[in-house]
Amino acid sequence: VLDSSPMYGRAEAVLGTLMKARGNRQRMFVATKVWTRGREAGAKQIAESMRLLGTPRLDLLQIHNLLDWREHAVTLRDLKAKGAIRYTGITHYTVASHAELKAVLTEQAFDFVQFNYSIATRDAEDTLLPFCQDRGIAVLVNRAFEDGRLFQMTRGRPLPPWAADFDCTSWAQFFLKYVLAHPAVTCVIPATSKPKNQVDNLRGGAGRLPDARTREKMIEHLASL
């Protein structure tokens, strides 16, 4: 899964170059976003994103941070009907946005929603995650590491030995597996600029996941540090 946006600097152009070099586009789930005001401006931005990514079809197109979402929703529906995108979505990254995300998803149909959720910020468990699970809306999770704050909390601390019970060998995997274990979560996009961290993050998606009782234990352990 490659999740990008026009607001991420040269990310789309770099991804396009890498995908062309590797030649395995069919193995990649390519997602980007529209992030501007106005339907015409949005359509132009989407076309430019596809050009930079070097693909005539996106797996997922999202409305970034709900910016002018009503205008862009029309464009997304049209592109999906034409087969230019597989799935539509909306995104945000703050707890304060959860109520609005739910309201938008109640009013109009989107295939995906992206929002913040972590072992330390579990507000989404109260309403948004159950809502998405009931509606069959796929969930992409951002800020699973609390922008690095979770690593500050655990720096110099050993993993609890029982983390091995769910194939966990690092704190990054500990935090990712907590999020992935929620039945409503489809995918986590942890974000990193370091290849070694990316390898570690990917291992968070392998092996066993903690059950509900273990997830409670994980919360209690983090709180005790």
mmCIF file of C-alpha atoms in Angstrom:
data_model
loop_
_atom_site.group_PDB
_atom_site.id
_atom_site.type_symbol
_atom_site.label_atom_id
_atom_site.label_comp_id
_atom_site.label_asym_id
_atom_site.label_seq_id
_atom_site.Cartn_x
_atom_site.Cartn_y
_atom_site.Cartn_z
ATOM 1 C CA VAL A 1 0.000 0.000 0.000
ATOM 2 C CA LEU A 2 1.425 3.346 -1.095
ATOM 3 C CA ASP A 3 -0.484 6.305 0.316
ATOM 4 C CA SER A 4 0.443 9.743 -1.003
ATOM 5 C CA SER A 5 -0.911 13.243 -1.582
ATOM 6 C CA PRO A 6 -0.126 16.384 -3.604
ATOM 7 C CA MET A 7 0.791 18.016 -0.289
ATOM 8 C CA TYR A 8 3.643 15.550 0.341
ATOM 9 C CA GLY A 9 6.278 17.420 -1.642
ATOM 10 C CA ARG A 10 7.761 15.274 -4.438
ATOM 11 C CA ALA A 11 6.265 12.028 -3.122
ATOM 12 C CA GLU A 12 4.022 11.308 -6.108
ATOM 13 C CA ALA A 13 6.794 11.920 -8.638
ATOM 14 C CA VAL A 14 9.246 9.753 -6.691
ATOM 15 C CA LEU A 15 6.712 6.934 -6.335
ATOM 16 C CA GLY A 16 5.968 7.108 -10.053
ATOM 17 C CA THR A 17 9.653 6.775 -10.891
ATOM 18 C CA LEU A 18 10.120 3.856 -8.483
ATOM 19 C CA MET A 19 7.063 1.987 -9.724
ATOM 20 C CA LYS A 20 8.177 2.356 -13.319
ATOM 21 C CA ALA A 21 11.666 1.102 -12.439
ATOM 22 C CA ARG A 22 10.367 -1.930 -10.563
ATOM 23 C CA GLY A 23 7.718 -2.815 -13.107
ATOM 24 C CA ASN A 24 5.412 -4.502 -10.610
ATOM 25 C CA ARG A 25 2.535 -2.012 -10.464
ATOM 26 C CA GLN A 26 0.009 -4.865 -10.192
ATOM 27 C CA ARG A 27 1.384 -5.751 -6.750
ATOM 28 C CA MET A 28 0.925 -2.237 -5.427
ATOM 29 C CA PHE A 29 -2.185 -0.638 -3.996
ATOM 30 C CA VAL A 30 -1.715 3.001 -5.002
ATOM 31 C CA ALA A 31 -3.631 5.664 -3.104
ATOM 32 C CA THR A 32 -3.450 9.426 -3.282
ATOM 33 C CA LYS A 33 -5.630 12.392 -2.455
ATOM 34 C CA VAL A 34 -7.187 15.555 -3.820
ATOM 35 C CA TRP A 35 -6.308 18.623 -1.754
ATOM 36 C CA THR A 36 -7.602 21.876 -3.182
ATOM 37 C CA ARG A 37 -10.792 23.905 -3.476
ATOM 38 C CA GLY A 38 -13.184 23.814 -6.417
ATOM 39 C CA ARG A 39 -14.333 20.985 -8.646
ATOM 40 C CA GLU A 40 -12.352 22.056 -11.698
ATOM 41 C CA ALA A 41 -9.159 22.622 -9.707
ATOM 42 C CA GLY A 42 -9.650 19.238 -8.079
ATOM 43 C CA ALA A 43 -10.048 17.462 -11.397
ATOM 44 C CA LYS A 44 -6.841 19.082 -12.696
ATOM 45 C CA GLN A 45 -4.955 18.103 -9.549
ATOM 46 C CA ILE A 46 -6.126 14.497 -9.820
ATOM 47 C CA ALA A 47 -5.032 14.331 -13.457
ATOM 48 C CA GLU A 48 -1.608 15.674 -12.469
ATOM 49 C CA SER A 49 -1.319 13.112 -9.675
ATOM 50 C CA MET A 50 -2.017 10.303 -12.123
ATOM 51 C CA ARG A 51 0.591 11.723 -14.491
ATOM 52 C CA LEU A 52 3.218 11.923 -11.761
ATOM 53 C CA LEU A 53 2.406 8.447 -10.482
ATOM 54 C CA GLY A 54 2.529 7.119 -14.023
ATOM 55 C CA THR A 55 -0.731 5.226 -13.758
ATOM 56 C CA PRO A 56 -4.024 5.626 -15.656
ATOM 57 C CA ARG A 57 -5.918 4.056 -12.749
ATOM 58 C CA LEU A 58 -5.758 4.603 -9.009
ATOM 59 C CA ASP A 59 -6.702 1.989 -6.450
ATOM 60 C CA LEU A 60 -7.908 4.640 -4.029
ATOM 61 C CA LEU A 61 -8.564 8.365 -4.347
ATOM 62 C CA GLN A 62 -9.283 10.240 -1.133
ATOM 63 C CA ILE A 63 -10.437 13.747 -0.254
ATOM 64 C CA HIS A 64 -7.644 15.080 1.922
ATOM 65 C CA ASN A 65 -8.755 16.399 5.315
ATOM 66 C CA LEU A 66 -12.319 16.792 3.989
ATOM 67 C CA LEU A 67 -11.302 19.927 2.075
ATOM 68 C CA ASP A 68 -14.242 20.987 -0.130
ATOM 69 C CA TRP A 69 -15.462 17.410 0.049
ATOM 70 C CA ARG A 70 -18.902 17.965 -1.504
ATOM 71 C CA GLU A 71 -17.381 19.289 -4.733
ATOM 72 C CA HIS A 72 -14.755 16.570 -4.974
ATOM 73 C CA ALA A 73 -17.215 13.788 -4.126
ATOM 74 C CA VAL A 74 -18.937 14.401 -7.468
ATOM 75 C CA THR A 75 -15.618 14.033 -9.310
ATOM 76 C CA LEU A 76 -14.703 10.867 -7.390
ATOM 77 C CA ARG A 77 -18.037 9.219 -8.179
ATOM 78 C CA ASP A 78 -17.629 10.065 -11.856
ATOM 79 C CA LEU A 79 -14.077 8.695 -11.987
ATOM 80 C CA LYS A 80 -15.167 5.496 -10.265
ATOM 81 C CA ALA A 81 -18.029 5.028 -12.711
ATOM 82 C CA LYS A 82 -15.541 5.415 -15.579
ATOM 83 C CA GLY A 83 -13.156 2.877 -14.029
ATOM 84 C CA ALA A 84 -10.364 5.404 -13.436
ATOM 85 C CA ILE A 85 -10.370 4.656 -9.704
ATOM 86 C CA ARG A 86 -11.334 1.519 -7.790
ATOM 87 C CA TYR A 87 -12.293 3.076 -4.468
ATOM 88 C CA THR A 88 -13.235 6.474 -3.025
ATOM 89 C CA GLY A 89 -12.315 7.809 0.394
ATOM 90 C CA ILE A 90 -12.098 10.687 2.833
ATOM 91 C CA THR A 91 -9.402 11.502 5.384
ATOM 92 C CA HIS A 92 -8.480 13.476 8.467
ATOM 93 C CA TYR A 93 -5.908 13.196 11.217
ATOM 94 C CA THR A 94 -7.388 14.618 14.449
ATOM 95 C CA VAL A 95 -9.810 13.321 17.071
ATOM 96 C CA ALA A 96 -11.804 16.531 16.682
ATOM 97 C CA SER A 97 -12.606 15.501 13.102
ATOM 98 C CA HIS A 98 -14.115 12.108 13.962
ATOM 99 C CA ALA A 99 -17.664 13.382 14.368
ATOM 100 C CA GLU A 100 -17.520 15.165 11.018
ATOM 101 C CA LEU A 101 -16.072 12.080 9.315
ATOM 102 C CA LYS A 102 -18.955 10.007 10.655
ATOM 103 C CA ALA A 103 -21.480 12.626 9.516
ATOM 104 C CA VAL A 104 -20.034 12.664 5.981
ATOM 105 C CA LEU A 105 -19.990 8.867 5.814
ATOM 106 C CA THR A 106 -23.610 8.810 6.954
ATOM 107 C CA GLU A 107 -24.648 11.303 4.291
ATOM 108 C CA GLN A 108 -22.708 9.895 1.321
ATOM 109 C CA ALA A 109 -21.171 6.559 0.392
ATOM 110 C CA PHE A 110 -17.381 6.246 0.450
ATOM 111 C CA ASP A 111 -15.418 3.012 0.295
ATOM 112 C CA PHE A 112 -12.577 4.069 2.600
ATOM 113 C CA VAL A 113 -11.977 6.431 5.474
ATOM 114 C CA GLN A 114 -8.588 7.391 6.928
ATOM 115 C CA PHE A 115 -8.151 8.756 10.454
ATOM 116 C CA ASN A 116 -5.874 8.733 13.500
ATOM 117 C CA TYR A 117 -5.873 5.858 15.972
ATOM 118 C CA SER A 118 -3.247 4.468 18.322
ATOM 119 C CA ILE A 119 -2.797 2.560 21.562
ATOM 120 C CA ALA A 120 -2.555 5.939 23.325
ATOM 121 C CA THR A 121 -5.346 7.751 21.456
ATOM 122 C CA ARG A 122 -8.229 5.288 21.367
ATOM 123 C CA ASP A 123 -11.157 7.683 20.824
ATOM 124 C CA ALA A 124 -11.997 6.008 17.505
ATOM 125 C CA GLU A 125 -12.898 2.824 19.372
ATOM 126 C CA ASP A 126 -15.946 4.493 20.904
ATOM 127 C CA THR A 127 -17.861 5.419 17.753
ATOM 128 C CA LEU A 128 -16.014 5.668 14.452
ATOM 129 C CA LEU A 129 -14.477 2.183 14.289
ATOM 130 C CA PRO A 130 -17.711 0.351 15.202
ATOM 131 C CA PHE A 131 -19.583 2.557 12.733
ATOM 132 C CA CYS A 132 -17.199 1.633 9.912
ATOM 133 C CA GLN A 133 -17.327 -2.035 10.830
ATOM 134 C CA ASP A 134 -21.131 -2.035 10.717
ATOM 135 C CA ARG A 135 -21.188 -0.192 7.365
ATOM 136 C CA GLY A 136 -18.420 -2.223 5.723
ATOM 137 C CA ILE A 137 -16.234 0.860 5.237
ATOM 138 C CA ALA A 138 -12.518 0.082 4.932
ATOM 139 C CA VAL A 139 -10.283 1.886 7.430
ATOM 140 C CA LEU A 140 -6.782 3.261 6.886
ATOM 141 C CA VAL A 141 -5.146 4.357 10.142
ATOM 142 C CA ASN A 142 -2.666 7.231 10.402
ATOM 143 C CA ARG A 143 -0.601 8.531 13.358
ATOM 144 C CA ALA A 144 -0.316 5.060 14.933
ATOM 145 C CA PHE A 145 2.955 6.162 16.566
ATOM 146 C CA GLU A 146 1.554 9.492 17.805
ATOM 147 C CA ASP A 147 4.110 11.307 15.642
ATOM 148 C CA GLY A 148 6.905 9.501 17.485
ATOM 149 C CA ARG A 149 5.666 10.255 21.001
ATOM 150 C CA LEU A 150 5.144 6.559 21.760
ATOM 151 C CA PHE A 151 8.829 5.870 21.143
ATOM 152 C CA GLN A 152 9.769 8.629 23.578
ATOM 153 C CA MET A 153 7.623 6.910 26.211
ATOM 154 C CA THR A 154 9.307 3.545 25.677
ATOM 155 C CA ARG A 155 12.899 4.594 24.946
ATOM 156 C CA GLY A 156 15.295 2.365 26.904
ATOM 157 C CA ARG A 157 12.474 0.105 28.073
ATOM 158 C CA PRO A 158 12.503 -3.595 27.172
ATOM 159 C CA LEU A 159 9.513 -5.218 25.537
ATOM 160 C CA PRO A 160 7.452 -7.312 27.930
ATOM 161 C CA PRO A 161 8.350 -10.987 27.422
ATOM 162 C CA TRP A 162 4.732 -11.881 26.643
ATOM 163 C CA ALA A 163 4.934 -9.772 23.455
ATOM 164 C CA ALA A 164 6.473 -12.878 21.863
ATOM 165 C CA ASP A 165 3.077 -14.566 22.188
ATOM 166 C CA PHE A 166 1.866 -12.466 19.235
ATOM 167 C CA ASP A 167 5.129 -12.511 17.255
ATOM 168 C CA CYS A 168 6.231 -9.053 18.360
ATOM 169 C CA THR A 169 9.935 -8.178 18.476
ATOM 170 C CA SER A 170 9.976 -4.361 18.681
ATOM 171 C CA TRP A 171 8.018 -1.471 20.111
ATOM 172 C CA ALA A 172 6.998 -0.393 16.603
ATOM 173 C CA GLN A 173 5.440 -3.809 16.046
ATOM 174 C CA PHE A 174 3.823 -3.619 19.489
ATOM 175 C CA PHE A 175 2.048 -0.375 18.581
ATOM 176 C CA LEU A 176 1.119 -1.479 15.062
ATOM 177 C CA LYS A 177 -0.222 -4.866 16.134
ATOM 178 C CA TYR A 178 -2.465 -3.208 18.704
ATOM 179 C CA VAL A 179 -4.078 -1.134 15.955
ATOM 180 C CA LEU A 180 -4.178 -3.942 13.366
ATOM 181 C CA ALA A 181 -5.896 -6.270 15.812
ATOM 182 C CA HIS A 182 -9.034 -4.137 15.842
ATOM 183 C CA PRO A 183 -11.504 -5.921 13.528
ATOM 184 C CA ALA A 184 -12.530 -2.699 11.764
ATOM 185 C CA VAL A 185 -8.972 -1.751 10.723
ATOM 186 C CA THR A 186 -7.971 -2.599 7.156
ATOM 187 C CA CYS A 187 -4.449 -1.170 7.033
ATOM 188 C CA VAL A 188 -2.058 1.049 8.981
ATOM 189 C CA ILE A 189 0.163 3.623 7.262
ATOM 190 C CA PRO A 190 2.872 4.254 9.883
ATOM 191 C CA ALA A 191 5.067 6.605 7.824
ATOM 192 C CA THR A 192 8.845 6.726 8.090
ATOM 193 C CA SER A 193 11.816 8.164 6.227
ATOM 194 C CA LYS A 194 14.213 5.383 7.299
ATOM 195 C CA PRO A 195 14.413 2.076 5.354
ATOM 196 C CA LYS A 196 15.345 0.064 8.461
ATOM 197 C CA ASN A 197 12.239 1.365 10.235
ATOM 198 C CA GLN A 198 10.112 0.487 7.229
ATOM 199 C CA VAL A 199 11.345 -3.107 7.391
ATOM 200 C CA ASP A 200 10.501 -3.210 11.096
ATOM 201 C CA ASN A 201 7.068 -1.693 10.450
ATOM 202 C CA LEU A 202 6.298 -4.290 7.784
ATOM 203 C CA ARG A 203 6.962 -7.048 10.301
ATOM 204 C CA GLY A 204 4.156 -5.592 12.369
ATOM 205 C CA GLY A 205 1.778 -6.918 9.725
ATOM 206 C CA ALA A 206 3.141 -10.467 9.917
ATOM 207 C CA GLY A 207 2.416 -13.300 12.313
ATOM 208 C CA ARG A 208 -0.123 -13.429 15.087
ATOM 209 C CA LEU A 209 -2.096 -10.490 16.454
ATOM 210 C CA PRO A 210 -3.101 -9.883 20.086
ATOM 211 C CA ASP A 211 -6.601 -10.897 21.161
ATOM 212 C CA ALA A 212 -8.957 -8.538 23.004
ATOM 213 C CA ARG A 213 -7.686 -9.525 26.440
ATOM 214 C CA THR A 214 -4.060 -9.059 25.411
ATOM 215 C CA ARG A 215 -4.842 -5.640 23.930
ATOM 216 C CA GLU A 216 -6.108 -4.538 27.344
ATOM 217 C CA LYS A 217 -2.891 -5.864 28.852
ATOM 218 C CA MET A 218 -0.902 -3.842 26.314
ATOM 219 C CA ILE A 219 -2.712 -0.648 27.349
ATOM 220 C CA GLU A 220 -2.051 -1.327 31.020
ATOM 221 C CA HIS A 221 1.624 -2.065 30.398
ATOM 222 C CA LEU A 222 2.172 1.163 28.454
ATOM 223 C CA ALA A 223 0.443 3.156 31.196
ATOM 224 C CA SER A 224 2.759 1.634 33.801
ATOM 225 C CA LEU A 225 5.974 2.815 32.122
#
